[in-house]
mmCIF file of C-alpha atoms in Angstrom:
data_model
loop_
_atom_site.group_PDB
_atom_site.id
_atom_site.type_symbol
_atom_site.label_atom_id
_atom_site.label_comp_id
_atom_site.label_asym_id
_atom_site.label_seq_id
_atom_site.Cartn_x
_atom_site.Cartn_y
_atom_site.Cartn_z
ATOM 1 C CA UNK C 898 -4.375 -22.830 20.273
ATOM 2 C CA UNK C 899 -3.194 -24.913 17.422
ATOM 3 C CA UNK C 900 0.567 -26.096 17.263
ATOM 4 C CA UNK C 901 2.666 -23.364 15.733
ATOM 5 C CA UNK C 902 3.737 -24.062 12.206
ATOM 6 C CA UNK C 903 6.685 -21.966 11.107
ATOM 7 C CA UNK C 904 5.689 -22.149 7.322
ATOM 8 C CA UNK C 905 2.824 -20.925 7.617
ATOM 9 C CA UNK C 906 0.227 -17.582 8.403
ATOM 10 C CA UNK C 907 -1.972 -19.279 10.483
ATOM 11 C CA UNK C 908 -5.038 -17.962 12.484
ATOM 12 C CA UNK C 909 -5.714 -18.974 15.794
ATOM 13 C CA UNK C 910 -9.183 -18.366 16.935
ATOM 14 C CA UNK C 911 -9.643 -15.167 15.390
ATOM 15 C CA UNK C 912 -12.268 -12.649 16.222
ATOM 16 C CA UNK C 913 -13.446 -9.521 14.566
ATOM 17 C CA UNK C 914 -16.519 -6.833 14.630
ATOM 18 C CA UNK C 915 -16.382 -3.393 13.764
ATOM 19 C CA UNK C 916 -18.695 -2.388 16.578
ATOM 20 C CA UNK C 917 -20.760 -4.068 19.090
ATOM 21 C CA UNK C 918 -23.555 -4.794 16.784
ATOM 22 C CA UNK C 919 -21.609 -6.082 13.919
ATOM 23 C CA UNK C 920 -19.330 -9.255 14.264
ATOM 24 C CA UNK C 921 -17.669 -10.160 11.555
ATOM 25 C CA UNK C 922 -15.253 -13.133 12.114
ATOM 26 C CA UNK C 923 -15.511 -15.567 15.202
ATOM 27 C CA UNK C 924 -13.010 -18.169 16.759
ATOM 28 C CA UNK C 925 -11.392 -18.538 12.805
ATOM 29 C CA UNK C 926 -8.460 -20.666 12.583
ATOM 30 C CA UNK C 927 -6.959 -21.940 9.503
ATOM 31 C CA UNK C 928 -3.323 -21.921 8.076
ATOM 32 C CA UNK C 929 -1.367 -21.123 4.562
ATOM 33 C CA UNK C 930 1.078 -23.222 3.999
ATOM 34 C CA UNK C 931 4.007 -23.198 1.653
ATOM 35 C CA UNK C 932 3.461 -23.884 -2.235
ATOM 36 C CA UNK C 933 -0.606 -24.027 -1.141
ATOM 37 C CA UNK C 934 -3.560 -21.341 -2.617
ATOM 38 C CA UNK C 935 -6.080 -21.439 -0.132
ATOM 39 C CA UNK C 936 -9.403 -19.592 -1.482
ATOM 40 C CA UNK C 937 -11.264 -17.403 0.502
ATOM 41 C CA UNK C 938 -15.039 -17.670 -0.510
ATOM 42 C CA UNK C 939 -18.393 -15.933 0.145
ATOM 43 C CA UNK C 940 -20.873 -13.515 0.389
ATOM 44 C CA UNK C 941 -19.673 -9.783 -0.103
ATOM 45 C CA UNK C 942 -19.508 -8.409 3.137
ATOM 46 C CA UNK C 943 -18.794 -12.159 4.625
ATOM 47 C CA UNK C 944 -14.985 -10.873 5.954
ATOM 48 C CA UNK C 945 -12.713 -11.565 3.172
ATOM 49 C CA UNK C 946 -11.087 -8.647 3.149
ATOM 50 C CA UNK C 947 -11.450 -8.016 6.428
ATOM 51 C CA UNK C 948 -8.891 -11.342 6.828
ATOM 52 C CA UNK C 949 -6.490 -9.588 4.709
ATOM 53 C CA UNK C 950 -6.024 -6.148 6.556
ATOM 54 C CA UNK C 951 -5.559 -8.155 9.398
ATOM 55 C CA UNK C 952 -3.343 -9.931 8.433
ATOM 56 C CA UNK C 953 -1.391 -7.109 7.176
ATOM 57 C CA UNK C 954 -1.814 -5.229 10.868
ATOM 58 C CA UNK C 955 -3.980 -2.755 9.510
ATOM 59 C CA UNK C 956 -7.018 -4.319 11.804
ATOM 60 C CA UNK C 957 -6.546 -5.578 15.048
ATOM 61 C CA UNK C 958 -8.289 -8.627 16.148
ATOM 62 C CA UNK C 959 -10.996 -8.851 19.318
ATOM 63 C CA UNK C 960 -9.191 -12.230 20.118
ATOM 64 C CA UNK C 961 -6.669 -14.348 18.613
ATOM 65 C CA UNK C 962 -3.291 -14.689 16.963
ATOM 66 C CA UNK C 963 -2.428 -13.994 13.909
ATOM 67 C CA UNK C 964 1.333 -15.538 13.084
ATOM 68 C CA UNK C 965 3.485 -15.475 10.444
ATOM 69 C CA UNK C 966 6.135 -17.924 9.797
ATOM 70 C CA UNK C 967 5.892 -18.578 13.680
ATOM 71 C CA UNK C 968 6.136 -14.396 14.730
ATOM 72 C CA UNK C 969 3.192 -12.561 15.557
ATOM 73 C CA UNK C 970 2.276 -10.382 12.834
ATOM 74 C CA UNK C 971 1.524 -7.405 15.241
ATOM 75 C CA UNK C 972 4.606 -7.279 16.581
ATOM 76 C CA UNK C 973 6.442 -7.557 13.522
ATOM 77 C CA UNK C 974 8.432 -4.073 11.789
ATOM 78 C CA UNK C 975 5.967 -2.751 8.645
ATOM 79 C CA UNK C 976 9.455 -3.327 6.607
ATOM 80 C CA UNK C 977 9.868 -7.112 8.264
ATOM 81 C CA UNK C 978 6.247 -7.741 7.682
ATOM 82 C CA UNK C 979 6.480 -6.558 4.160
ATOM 83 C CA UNK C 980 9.226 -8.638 3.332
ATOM 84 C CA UNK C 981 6.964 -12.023 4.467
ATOM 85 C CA UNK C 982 3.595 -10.872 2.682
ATOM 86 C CA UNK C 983 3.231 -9.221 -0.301
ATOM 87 C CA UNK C 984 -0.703 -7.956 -1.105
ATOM 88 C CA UNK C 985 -2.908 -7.530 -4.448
ATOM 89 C CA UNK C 986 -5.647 -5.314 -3.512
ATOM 90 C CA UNK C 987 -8.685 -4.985 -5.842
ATOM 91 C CA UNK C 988 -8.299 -1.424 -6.717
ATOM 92 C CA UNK C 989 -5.230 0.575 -8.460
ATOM 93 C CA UNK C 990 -5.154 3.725 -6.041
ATOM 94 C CA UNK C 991 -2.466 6.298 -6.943
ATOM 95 C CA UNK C 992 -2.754 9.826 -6.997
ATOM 96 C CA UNK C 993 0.617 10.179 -9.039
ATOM 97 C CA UNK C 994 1.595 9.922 -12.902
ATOM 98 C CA UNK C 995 3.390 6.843 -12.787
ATOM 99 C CA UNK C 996 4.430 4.155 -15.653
ATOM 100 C CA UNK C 997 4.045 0.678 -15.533
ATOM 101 C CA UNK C 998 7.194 0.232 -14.909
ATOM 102 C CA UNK C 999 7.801 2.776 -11.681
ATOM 103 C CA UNK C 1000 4.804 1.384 -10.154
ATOM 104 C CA UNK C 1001 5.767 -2.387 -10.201
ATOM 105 C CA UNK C 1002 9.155 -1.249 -9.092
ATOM 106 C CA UNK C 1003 7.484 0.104 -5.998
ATOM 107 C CA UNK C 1004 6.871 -3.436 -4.775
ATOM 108 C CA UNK C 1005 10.771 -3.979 -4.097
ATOM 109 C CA UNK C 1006 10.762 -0.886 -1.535
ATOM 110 C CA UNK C 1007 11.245 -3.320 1.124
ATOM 111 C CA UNK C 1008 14.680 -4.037 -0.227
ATOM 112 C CA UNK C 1009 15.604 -0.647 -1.496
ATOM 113 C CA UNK C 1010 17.831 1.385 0.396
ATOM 114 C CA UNK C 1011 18.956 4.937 -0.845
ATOM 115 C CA UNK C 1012 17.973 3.866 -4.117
ATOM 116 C CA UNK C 1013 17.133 0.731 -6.455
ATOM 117 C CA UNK C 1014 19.870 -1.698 -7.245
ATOM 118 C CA UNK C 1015 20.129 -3.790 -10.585
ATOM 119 C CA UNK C 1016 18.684 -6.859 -8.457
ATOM 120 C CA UNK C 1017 15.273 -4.246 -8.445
ATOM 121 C CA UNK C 1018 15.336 -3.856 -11.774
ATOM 122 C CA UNK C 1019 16.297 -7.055 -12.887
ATOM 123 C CA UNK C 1020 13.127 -8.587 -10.933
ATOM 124 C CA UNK C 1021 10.893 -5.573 -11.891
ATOM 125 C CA UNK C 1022 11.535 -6.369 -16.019
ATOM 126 C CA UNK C 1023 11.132 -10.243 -15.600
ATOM 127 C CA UNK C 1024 7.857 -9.744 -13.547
ATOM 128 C CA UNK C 1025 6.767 -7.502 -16.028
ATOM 129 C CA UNK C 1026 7.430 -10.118 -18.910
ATOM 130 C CA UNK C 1027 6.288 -13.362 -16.952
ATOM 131 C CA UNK C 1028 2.886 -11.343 -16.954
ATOM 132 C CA UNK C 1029 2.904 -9.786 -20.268
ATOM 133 C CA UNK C 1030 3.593 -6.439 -19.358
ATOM 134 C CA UNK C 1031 7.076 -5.873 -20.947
ATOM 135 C CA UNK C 1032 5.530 -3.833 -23.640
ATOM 136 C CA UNK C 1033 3.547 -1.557 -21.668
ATOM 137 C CA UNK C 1034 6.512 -0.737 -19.274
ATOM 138 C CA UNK C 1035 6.729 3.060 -20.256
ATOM 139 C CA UNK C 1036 2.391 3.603 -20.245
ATOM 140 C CA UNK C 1037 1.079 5.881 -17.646
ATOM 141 C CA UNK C 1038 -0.966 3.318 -15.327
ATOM 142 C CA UNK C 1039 -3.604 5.900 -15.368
ATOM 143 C CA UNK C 1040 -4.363 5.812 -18.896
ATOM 144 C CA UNK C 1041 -4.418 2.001 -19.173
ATOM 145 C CA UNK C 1042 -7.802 -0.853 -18.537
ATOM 146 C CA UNK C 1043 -9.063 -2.043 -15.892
ATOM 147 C CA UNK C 1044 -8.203 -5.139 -16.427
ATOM 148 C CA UNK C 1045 -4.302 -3.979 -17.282
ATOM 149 C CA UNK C 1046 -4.402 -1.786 -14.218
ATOM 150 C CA UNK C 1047 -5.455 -5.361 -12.210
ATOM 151 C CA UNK C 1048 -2.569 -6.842 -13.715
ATOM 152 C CA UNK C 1049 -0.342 -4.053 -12.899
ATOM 153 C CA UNK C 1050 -1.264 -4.491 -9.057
ATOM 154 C CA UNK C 1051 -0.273 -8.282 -9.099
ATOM 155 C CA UNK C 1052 3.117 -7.358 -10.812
ATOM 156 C CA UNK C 1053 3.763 -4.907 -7.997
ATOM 157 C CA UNK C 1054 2.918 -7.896 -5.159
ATOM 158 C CA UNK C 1055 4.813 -10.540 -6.750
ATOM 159 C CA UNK C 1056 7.951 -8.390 -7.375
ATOM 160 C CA UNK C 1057 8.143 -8.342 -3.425
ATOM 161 C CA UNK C 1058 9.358 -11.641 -3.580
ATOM 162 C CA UNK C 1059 8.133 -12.469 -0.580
ATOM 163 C CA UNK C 1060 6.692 -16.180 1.346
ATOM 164 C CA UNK C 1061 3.262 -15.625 1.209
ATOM 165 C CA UNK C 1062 1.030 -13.939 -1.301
ATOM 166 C CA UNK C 1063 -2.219 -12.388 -0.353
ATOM 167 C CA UNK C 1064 -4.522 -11.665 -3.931
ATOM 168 C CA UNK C 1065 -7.989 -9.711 -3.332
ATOM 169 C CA UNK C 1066 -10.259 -11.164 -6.392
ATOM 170 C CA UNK C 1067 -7.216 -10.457 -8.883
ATOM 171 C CA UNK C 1068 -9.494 -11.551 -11.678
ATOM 172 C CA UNK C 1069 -12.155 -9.413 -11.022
ATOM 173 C CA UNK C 1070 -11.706 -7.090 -14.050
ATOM 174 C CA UNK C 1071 -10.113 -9.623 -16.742
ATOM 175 C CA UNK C 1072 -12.041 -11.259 -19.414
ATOM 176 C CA UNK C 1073 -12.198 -14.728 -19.276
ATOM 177 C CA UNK C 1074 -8.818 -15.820 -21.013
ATOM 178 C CA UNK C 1075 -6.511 -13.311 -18.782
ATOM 179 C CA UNK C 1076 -8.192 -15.126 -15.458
ATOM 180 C CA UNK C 1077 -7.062 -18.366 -16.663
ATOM 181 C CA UNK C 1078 -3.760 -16.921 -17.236
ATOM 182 C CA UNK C 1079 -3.274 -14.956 -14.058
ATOM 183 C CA UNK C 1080 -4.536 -17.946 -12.026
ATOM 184 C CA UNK C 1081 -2.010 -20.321 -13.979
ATOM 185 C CA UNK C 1082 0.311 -18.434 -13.588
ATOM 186 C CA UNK C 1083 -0.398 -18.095 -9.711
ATOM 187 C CA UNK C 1084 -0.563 -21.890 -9.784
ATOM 188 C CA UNK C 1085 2.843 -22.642 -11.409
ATOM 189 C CA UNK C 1086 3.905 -19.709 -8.991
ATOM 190 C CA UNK C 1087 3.398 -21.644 -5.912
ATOM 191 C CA UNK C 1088 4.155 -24.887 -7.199
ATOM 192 C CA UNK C 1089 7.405 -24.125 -8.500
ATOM 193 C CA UNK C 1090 8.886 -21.191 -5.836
ATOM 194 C CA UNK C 1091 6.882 -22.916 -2.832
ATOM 195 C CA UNK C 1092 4.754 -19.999 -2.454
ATOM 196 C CA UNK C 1093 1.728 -19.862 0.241
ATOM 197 C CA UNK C 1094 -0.949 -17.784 -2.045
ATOM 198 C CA UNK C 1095 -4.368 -16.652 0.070
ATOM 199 C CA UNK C 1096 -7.187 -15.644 -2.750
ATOM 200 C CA UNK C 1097 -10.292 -14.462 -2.449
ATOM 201 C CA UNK C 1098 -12.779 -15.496 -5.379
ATOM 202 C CA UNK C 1099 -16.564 -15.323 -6.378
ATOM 203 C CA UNK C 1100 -16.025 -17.688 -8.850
ATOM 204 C CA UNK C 1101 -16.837 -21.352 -6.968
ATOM 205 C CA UNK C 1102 -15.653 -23.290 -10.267
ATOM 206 C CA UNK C 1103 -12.624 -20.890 -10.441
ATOM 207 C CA UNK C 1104 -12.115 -21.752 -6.722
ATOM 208 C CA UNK C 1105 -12.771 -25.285 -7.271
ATOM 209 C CA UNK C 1106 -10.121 -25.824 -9.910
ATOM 210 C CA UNK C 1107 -7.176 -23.626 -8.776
ATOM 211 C CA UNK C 1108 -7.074 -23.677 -4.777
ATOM 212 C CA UNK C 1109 -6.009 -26.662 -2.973
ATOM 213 C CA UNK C 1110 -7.862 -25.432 0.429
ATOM 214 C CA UNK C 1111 -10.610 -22.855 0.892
ATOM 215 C CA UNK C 1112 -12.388 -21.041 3.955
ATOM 216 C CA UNK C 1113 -16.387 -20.502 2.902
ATOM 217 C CA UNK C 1114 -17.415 -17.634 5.283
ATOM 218 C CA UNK C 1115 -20.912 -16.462 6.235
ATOM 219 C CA UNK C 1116 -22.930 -14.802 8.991
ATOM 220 C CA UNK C 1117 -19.796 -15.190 11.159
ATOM 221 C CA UNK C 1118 -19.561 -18.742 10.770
ATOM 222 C CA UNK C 1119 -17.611 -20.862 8.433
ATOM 223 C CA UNK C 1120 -15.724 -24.107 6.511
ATOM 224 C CA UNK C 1121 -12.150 -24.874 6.480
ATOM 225 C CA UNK C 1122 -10.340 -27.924 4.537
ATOM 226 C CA UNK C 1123 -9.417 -29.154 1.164
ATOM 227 C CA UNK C 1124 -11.795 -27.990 -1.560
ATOM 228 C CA UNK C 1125 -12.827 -31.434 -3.105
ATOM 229 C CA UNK C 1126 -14.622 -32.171 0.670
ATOM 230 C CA UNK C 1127 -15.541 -28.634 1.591
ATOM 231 C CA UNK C 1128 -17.364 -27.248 -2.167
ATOM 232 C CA UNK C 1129 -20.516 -29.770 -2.411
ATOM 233 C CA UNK C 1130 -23.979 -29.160 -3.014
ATOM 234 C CA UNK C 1131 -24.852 -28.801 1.049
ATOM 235 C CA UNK C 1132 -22.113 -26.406 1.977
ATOM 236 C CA UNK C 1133 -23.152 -23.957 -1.403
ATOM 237 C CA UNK C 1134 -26.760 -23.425 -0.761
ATOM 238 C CA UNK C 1135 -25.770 -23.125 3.121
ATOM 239 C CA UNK C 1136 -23.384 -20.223 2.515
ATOM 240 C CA UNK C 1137 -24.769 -18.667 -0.591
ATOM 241 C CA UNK C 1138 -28.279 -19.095 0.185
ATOM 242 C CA UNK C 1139 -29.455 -20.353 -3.297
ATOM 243 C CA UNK C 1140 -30.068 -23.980 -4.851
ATOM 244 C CA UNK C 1141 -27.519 -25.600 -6.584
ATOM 245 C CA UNK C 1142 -26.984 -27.883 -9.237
ATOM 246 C CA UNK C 1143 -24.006 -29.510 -10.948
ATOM 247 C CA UNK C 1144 -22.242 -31.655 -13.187
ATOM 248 C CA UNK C 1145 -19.190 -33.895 -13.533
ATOM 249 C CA UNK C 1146 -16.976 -33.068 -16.589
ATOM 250 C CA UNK C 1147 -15.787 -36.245 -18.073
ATOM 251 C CA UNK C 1148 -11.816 -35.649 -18.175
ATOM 252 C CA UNK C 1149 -8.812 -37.233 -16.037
ATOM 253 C CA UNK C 1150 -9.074 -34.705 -13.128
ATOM 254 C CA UNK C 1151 -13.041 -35.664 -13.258
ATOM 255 C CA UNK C 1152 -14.299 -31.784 -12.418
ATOM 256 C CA UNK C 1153 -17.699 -30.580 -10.795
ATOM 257 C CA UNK C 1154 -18.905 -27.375 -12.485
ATOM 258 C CA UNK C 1155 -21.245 -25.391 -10.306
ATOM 259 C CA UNK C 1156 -24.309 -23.302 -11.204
ATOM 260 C CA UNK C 1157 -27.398 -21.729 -9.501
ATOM 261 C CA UNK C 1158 -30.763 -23.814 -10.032
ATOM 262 C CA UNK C 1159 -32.596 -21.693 -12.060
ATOM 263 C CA UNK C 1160 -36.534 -21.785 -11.520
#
């Protein structure tokens, strides 16, 4: 087992299947560290949610640790937990009329005690503004987008105020100039506060551009280390199965776009 960084969620040798005939993760070890995005990338049913749930103890791993900021997340409290990672899933589910507003607030229960305090809603109206939001406070969630509803379900993480962030494809129903907002603003986010932020992405440009690390999973196996060495033309058509080409955009930071050879 790796040495045990207390700033961290870090996986030690993780394995997963569902049944006997369907592994899904095997001996995965990689960490989050503070003020870093690591990406998760790959195929859909590759195990990038699958890393998610267990982190958040809703799976249980074959083998391995899973620790958070040095405590094993499986034997933290659901409250203690929840106050350490705060999660973005891909889909809004609630089966009650709620406004914008009540449903980001929800993200501060782990601080709440017979009732919200003016900290709550204090946090819950400047979350709502950083993301654009302050205007729709009062609309019933059900009635709004999909791509409002998507940025609805990052308000509600981030208003945890919490460590670590864990974002399932939060740009997966946003047109093209709310992703590059949302993933600035997840950028500045964990620059500035020193928040660990674990993404998953089908975008590899996206990916490419925003994450500083990123685990490429596939058929149980996978890549771990800073995105500049681990996203290359080899480790693409390995995972994803396709050919790939690419080219360098002349600017300062001297990008790689990424496309699919097209016959």
């Amino acid at each position: 087992m790796s040495k045990i960084k207390n700033n961290t969620i870090q996986f030690n040798d993780i394995s997963f299947s569902y049944n006997l005939y369907n592994t899904i993760l095997e001996n995965l070890s990689f960490s989050v560290g503070e003020g870093e995005i690591v990406g998760l990338l790959g195929p859909n049913g590759s195990g990038k949610t699958t890393i998610f749930k267990l982190i958040l103890a809703l799976l249980k791993p074959q083998a391995g640790s899973i620790l958070i900021q040095g405590q094993d997340n499986r034997l933290m409290a659901t409250f203690e937990r929840a106050k350490k990672v705060a999660y973005a899933p891909q889909d809004f589910t609630n089966s009650f009329p709620t406004t914008v507003f009540e449903s980001v607030l929800m993200g501060r229960r782990p601080y709440i005690g017979w009732g919200p305090s003016e900290t709550d809603i204090q946090r819950t109206a400047e979350i709502l503004e950083s993301l654009d939001l302050s205007d729709l406070a009062e609309r019933q969630v059900n009635r709004m987008s999909g791509g409002q509803k998507q940025k609805v379900i990052l308000a509600r993480a981030l208003v945890q105020d919490t460590p670590f962030v864990l974002l399932d494809e939060p740009t997966g129903n946003l047109d093209l100039r709310r992703q590059v907002e949302v993933l600035n603003l997840m950028r500045n986010i964990s620059q500035n506060k020193r928040i660990g932020i674990l993404i998953a992405l089908h975008d590899i440009n996206m990916a490419s551009y925003y994450t500083d690390k990123v685990v490429l999973l596939s058929d149980n196996n996978y890549l771990y280390g800073n995105t500049k060495e681990i996203i290359n033309k080899d480790t693409l058509e390995k995972i994803y199965g396709v050919d790939m080409n690419s080219y360098m955009v002349v600017s300062e930071s001297k990008e790689t776009i990424w496309f699919p050879k097209i016959n």
